[in-house]
Amino acid sequence: MDPEASLSLAATRDSMHLMSSLCSDHLSAGFLLSDASDHWQIRCIWSGDEKNGTCAPAPNINGPVDYIAPSKWRQLIRKFREEIGCSPKEIEKVEKVQELYICKERCSHAGVGYIPSIFIMSTILFSWATFILPS
C-alpha cells in the first residue's frame, strides 16, 4: 500500500472518531465555533445536575461561577453540530441538554457529588475535633 494512502486512511479514521466524539459532546462543543476560544483559559464546566464536570476552554467570566441558560446553550450546540455535519439523531438530542455552569475559582469537583462531599468534609472535621480536643 502506498505510504500516502496509508497516512490518508489513518487521518480519515482519526477524523471519524473525533467526529463521533464532537457530535455527542454537550459540555464544550458549543464554544468551538467562537473565534476567541483559542485565547480562553481552562475552566471547570458542567451541565445541569451532572455529578462530573470537565475542564475545557471557556469564555471569560466576571464572577467565580457563571451560567448559560438552557435555550442559549442548546442554540450554540445545535449550530455546532449542524456546521460539522452530525447526524439528525445527534442534532435532535440537543433538546435534552440542560444549562451550562462555568467555574473559574475554587472549583473542587473531583467527581464527588454534593451530598457525598458534605459527608466527607463532616467526617474530616469530626476526626480533627476528636484528635485535637482532649478526652
Short mmCIF file of C-alpha atoms in Angstrom, two decimals:
data_model
loop_
_atom_site.label_atom_id
_atom_site.label_comp_id
_atom_site.label_asym_id
_atom_site.label_seq_id
_atom_site.Cartn_x
_atom_site.Cartn_y
_atom_site.Cartn_z
CA MET A 1 0.00 0.00 0.00
CA ASP A 2 1.19 3.49 -0.85
CA PRO A 3 2.50 5.32 2.29
CA GLU A 4 0.48 8.44 1.42
CA ALA A 5 -2.70 6.39 1.08
CA SER A 6 -1.98 4.71 4.40
CA LEU A 7 -1.49 8.09 6.06
CA SER A 8 -4.70 9.38 4.48
CA LEU A 9 -6.61 6.32 5.71
CA ALA A 10 -5.29 6.83 9.26
CA ALA A 11 -6.24 10.51 9.17
CA THR A 12 -9.75 9.63 7.96
CA ARG A 13 -10.14 7.04 10.72
CA ASP A 14 -8.99 9.57 13.34
CA SER A 15 -11.34 12.21 11.92
CA MET A 16 -14.31 9.84 12.10
CA HIS A 17 -13.52 9.01 15.73
CA LEU A 18 -13.20 12.72 16.54
CA MET A 19 -16.44 13.48 14.69
CA SER A 20 -18.32 10.95 16.80
CA SER A 21 -16.90 12.46 19.97
CA LEU A 22 -17.72 16.03 18.93
CA CYS A 23 -21.27 15.12 17.89
CA SER A 24 -22.01 13.73 21.35
CA ASP A 25 -20.21 16.44 23.36
CA HIS A 26 -22.61 18.70 25.24
CA LEU A 27 -20.11 20.43 27.53
CA SER A 28 -17.59 22.30 25.39
CA ALA A 29 -18.65 21.84 21.77
CA GLY A 30 -20.90 24.91 21.87
CA PHE A 31 -17.84 27.12 22.29
CA LEU A 32 -15.77 25.68 19.44
CA LEU A 33 -17.16 27.95 16.71
CA SER A 34 -16.04 31.06 18.58
CA ASP A 35 -13.03 32.81 17.06
CA ALA A 36 -11.77 33.72 20.55
CA SER A 37 -11.83 30.21 22.00
CA ASP A 38 -8.10 29.69 21.47
CA HIS A 39 -7.41 32.55 23.91
CA TRP A 40 -9.71 31.41 26.71
CA GLN A 41 -8.46 29.99 29.99
CA ILE A 42 -9.31 26.49 31.13
CA ARG A 43 -12.40 26.43 33.36
CA CYS A 44 -14.45 23.76 35.09
CA ILE A 45 -17.73 23.25 33.24
CA TRP A 46 -20.74 21.04 33.85
CA SER A 47 -24.29 20.81 32.60
CA GLY A 48 -27.47 20.64 34.65
CA ASP A 49 -27.33 18.34 37.64
CA GLU A 50 -24.40 16.25 36.42
CA LYS A 51 -22.12 14.78 39.06
CA ASN A 52 -18.99 15.06 36.91
CA GLY A 53 -17.74 18.12 35.14
CA THR A 54 -14.83 18.59 32.82
CA CYS A 55 -12.09 21.11 32.21
CA ALA A 56 -12.13 22.97 28.91
CA PRO A 57 -11.51 26.42 27.45
CA ALA A 58 -14.48 28.62 28.34
CA PRO A 59 -15.31 32.32 27.95
CA ASN A 60 -14.03 34.84 30.45
CA ILE A 61 -16.49 35.46 33.26
CA ASN A 62 -16.70 38.20 35.89
CA GLY A 63 -17.59 36.20 38.99
CA PRO A 64 -16.32 32.85 40.24
CA VAL A 65 -19.28 30.98 38.67
CA ASP A 66 -21.37 31.78 35.61
CA TYR A 67 -24.41 30.23 33.98
CA ILE A 68 -25.62 29.88 30.40
CA ALA A 69 -29.37 29.39 30.10
CA PRO A 70 -30.59 26.11 28.53
CA SER A 71 -32.08 27.80 25.45
CA LYS A 72 -28.88 29.72 24.67
CA TRP A 73 -26.64 26.68 25.30
CA ARG A 74 -28.84 24.43 23.13
CA GLN A 75 -28.68 27.01 20.34
CA LEU A 76 -24.86 27.03 20.42
CA ILE A 77 -24.60 23.23 20.44
CA ARG A 78 -27.19 22.83 17.68
CA LYS A 79 -25.34 25.32 15.47
CA PHE A 80 -22.04 23.50 16.06
CA ARG A 81 -23.50 20.06 15.31
CA GLU A 82 -25.16 21.32 12.13
CA GLU A 83 -21.92 23.02 10.99
CA ILE A 84 -19.80 19.88 11.32
CA GLY A 85 -22.42 17.59 9.76
CA CYS A 86 -23.62 15.50 12.69
CA SER A 87 -26.47 13.06 12.12
CA PRO A 88 -30.07 14.26 12.53
CA LYS A 89 -30.32 11.96 15.57
CA GLU A 90 -27.38 13.72 17.29
CA ILE A 91 -28.83 17.13 16.41
CA GLU A 92 -32.19 16.08 17.87
CA LYS A 93 -30.50 15.10 21.16
CA VAL A 94 -29.66 18.78 21.70
CA GLU A 95 -33.20 19.29 23.04
CA LYS A 96 -32.29 17.26 26.15
CA VAL A 97 -29.26 19.43 27.01
CA GLN A 98 -29.59 21.48 30.19
CA GLU A 99 -27.95 24.72 31.26
CA LEU A 100 -24.18 25.08 31.44
CA TYR A 101 -22.23 26.19 34.51
CA ILE A 102 -18.74 27.66 34.28
CA CYS A 103 -16.49 27.90 37.32
CA LYS A 104 -13.19 29.79 37.39
CA GLU A 105 -12.25 29.91 41.09
CA ARG A 106 -12.20 27.43 43.95
CA CYS A 107 -13.80 24.70 41.91
CA SER A 108 -13.44 21.40 43.70
CA HIS A 109 -15.34 18.69 41.98
CA ALA A 110 -13.21 15.57 41.54
CA GLY A 111 -16.28 13.58 40.54
CA VAL A 112 -17.76 13.74 44.05
CA GLY A 113 -21.38 14.86 44.32
CA TYR A 114 -22.74 17.49 46.70
CA ILE A 115 -24.07 15.19 49.47
CA PRO A 116 -21.02 12.87 49.47
CA SER A 117 -18.70 15.91 49.65
CA ILE A 118 -20.59 17.20 52.72
CA PHE A 119 -20.25 13.76 54.31
CA ILE A 120 -16.51 13.68 53.59
CA MET A 121 -15.97 17.19 54.98
CA SER A 122 -18.01 16.39 58.11
CA THR A 123 -16.02 13.21 58.70
CA ILE A 124 -12.72 15.08 58.39
CA LEU A 125 -13.87 17.85 60.74
CA PHE A 126 -15.13 15.30 63.28
CA SER A 127 -11.83 13.41 63.09
CA TRP A 128 -9.82 16.58 63.67
CA ALA A 129 -12.06 17.65 66.53
CA THR A 130 -11.69 14.30 68.32
CA PHE A 131 -7.93 14.32 67.75
CA ILE A 132 -7.37 17.91 68.93
CA LEU A 133 -9.81 18.02 71.85
CA PRO A 134 -8.64 16.06 74.89
CA SER A 135 -10.87 13.27 76.10
#
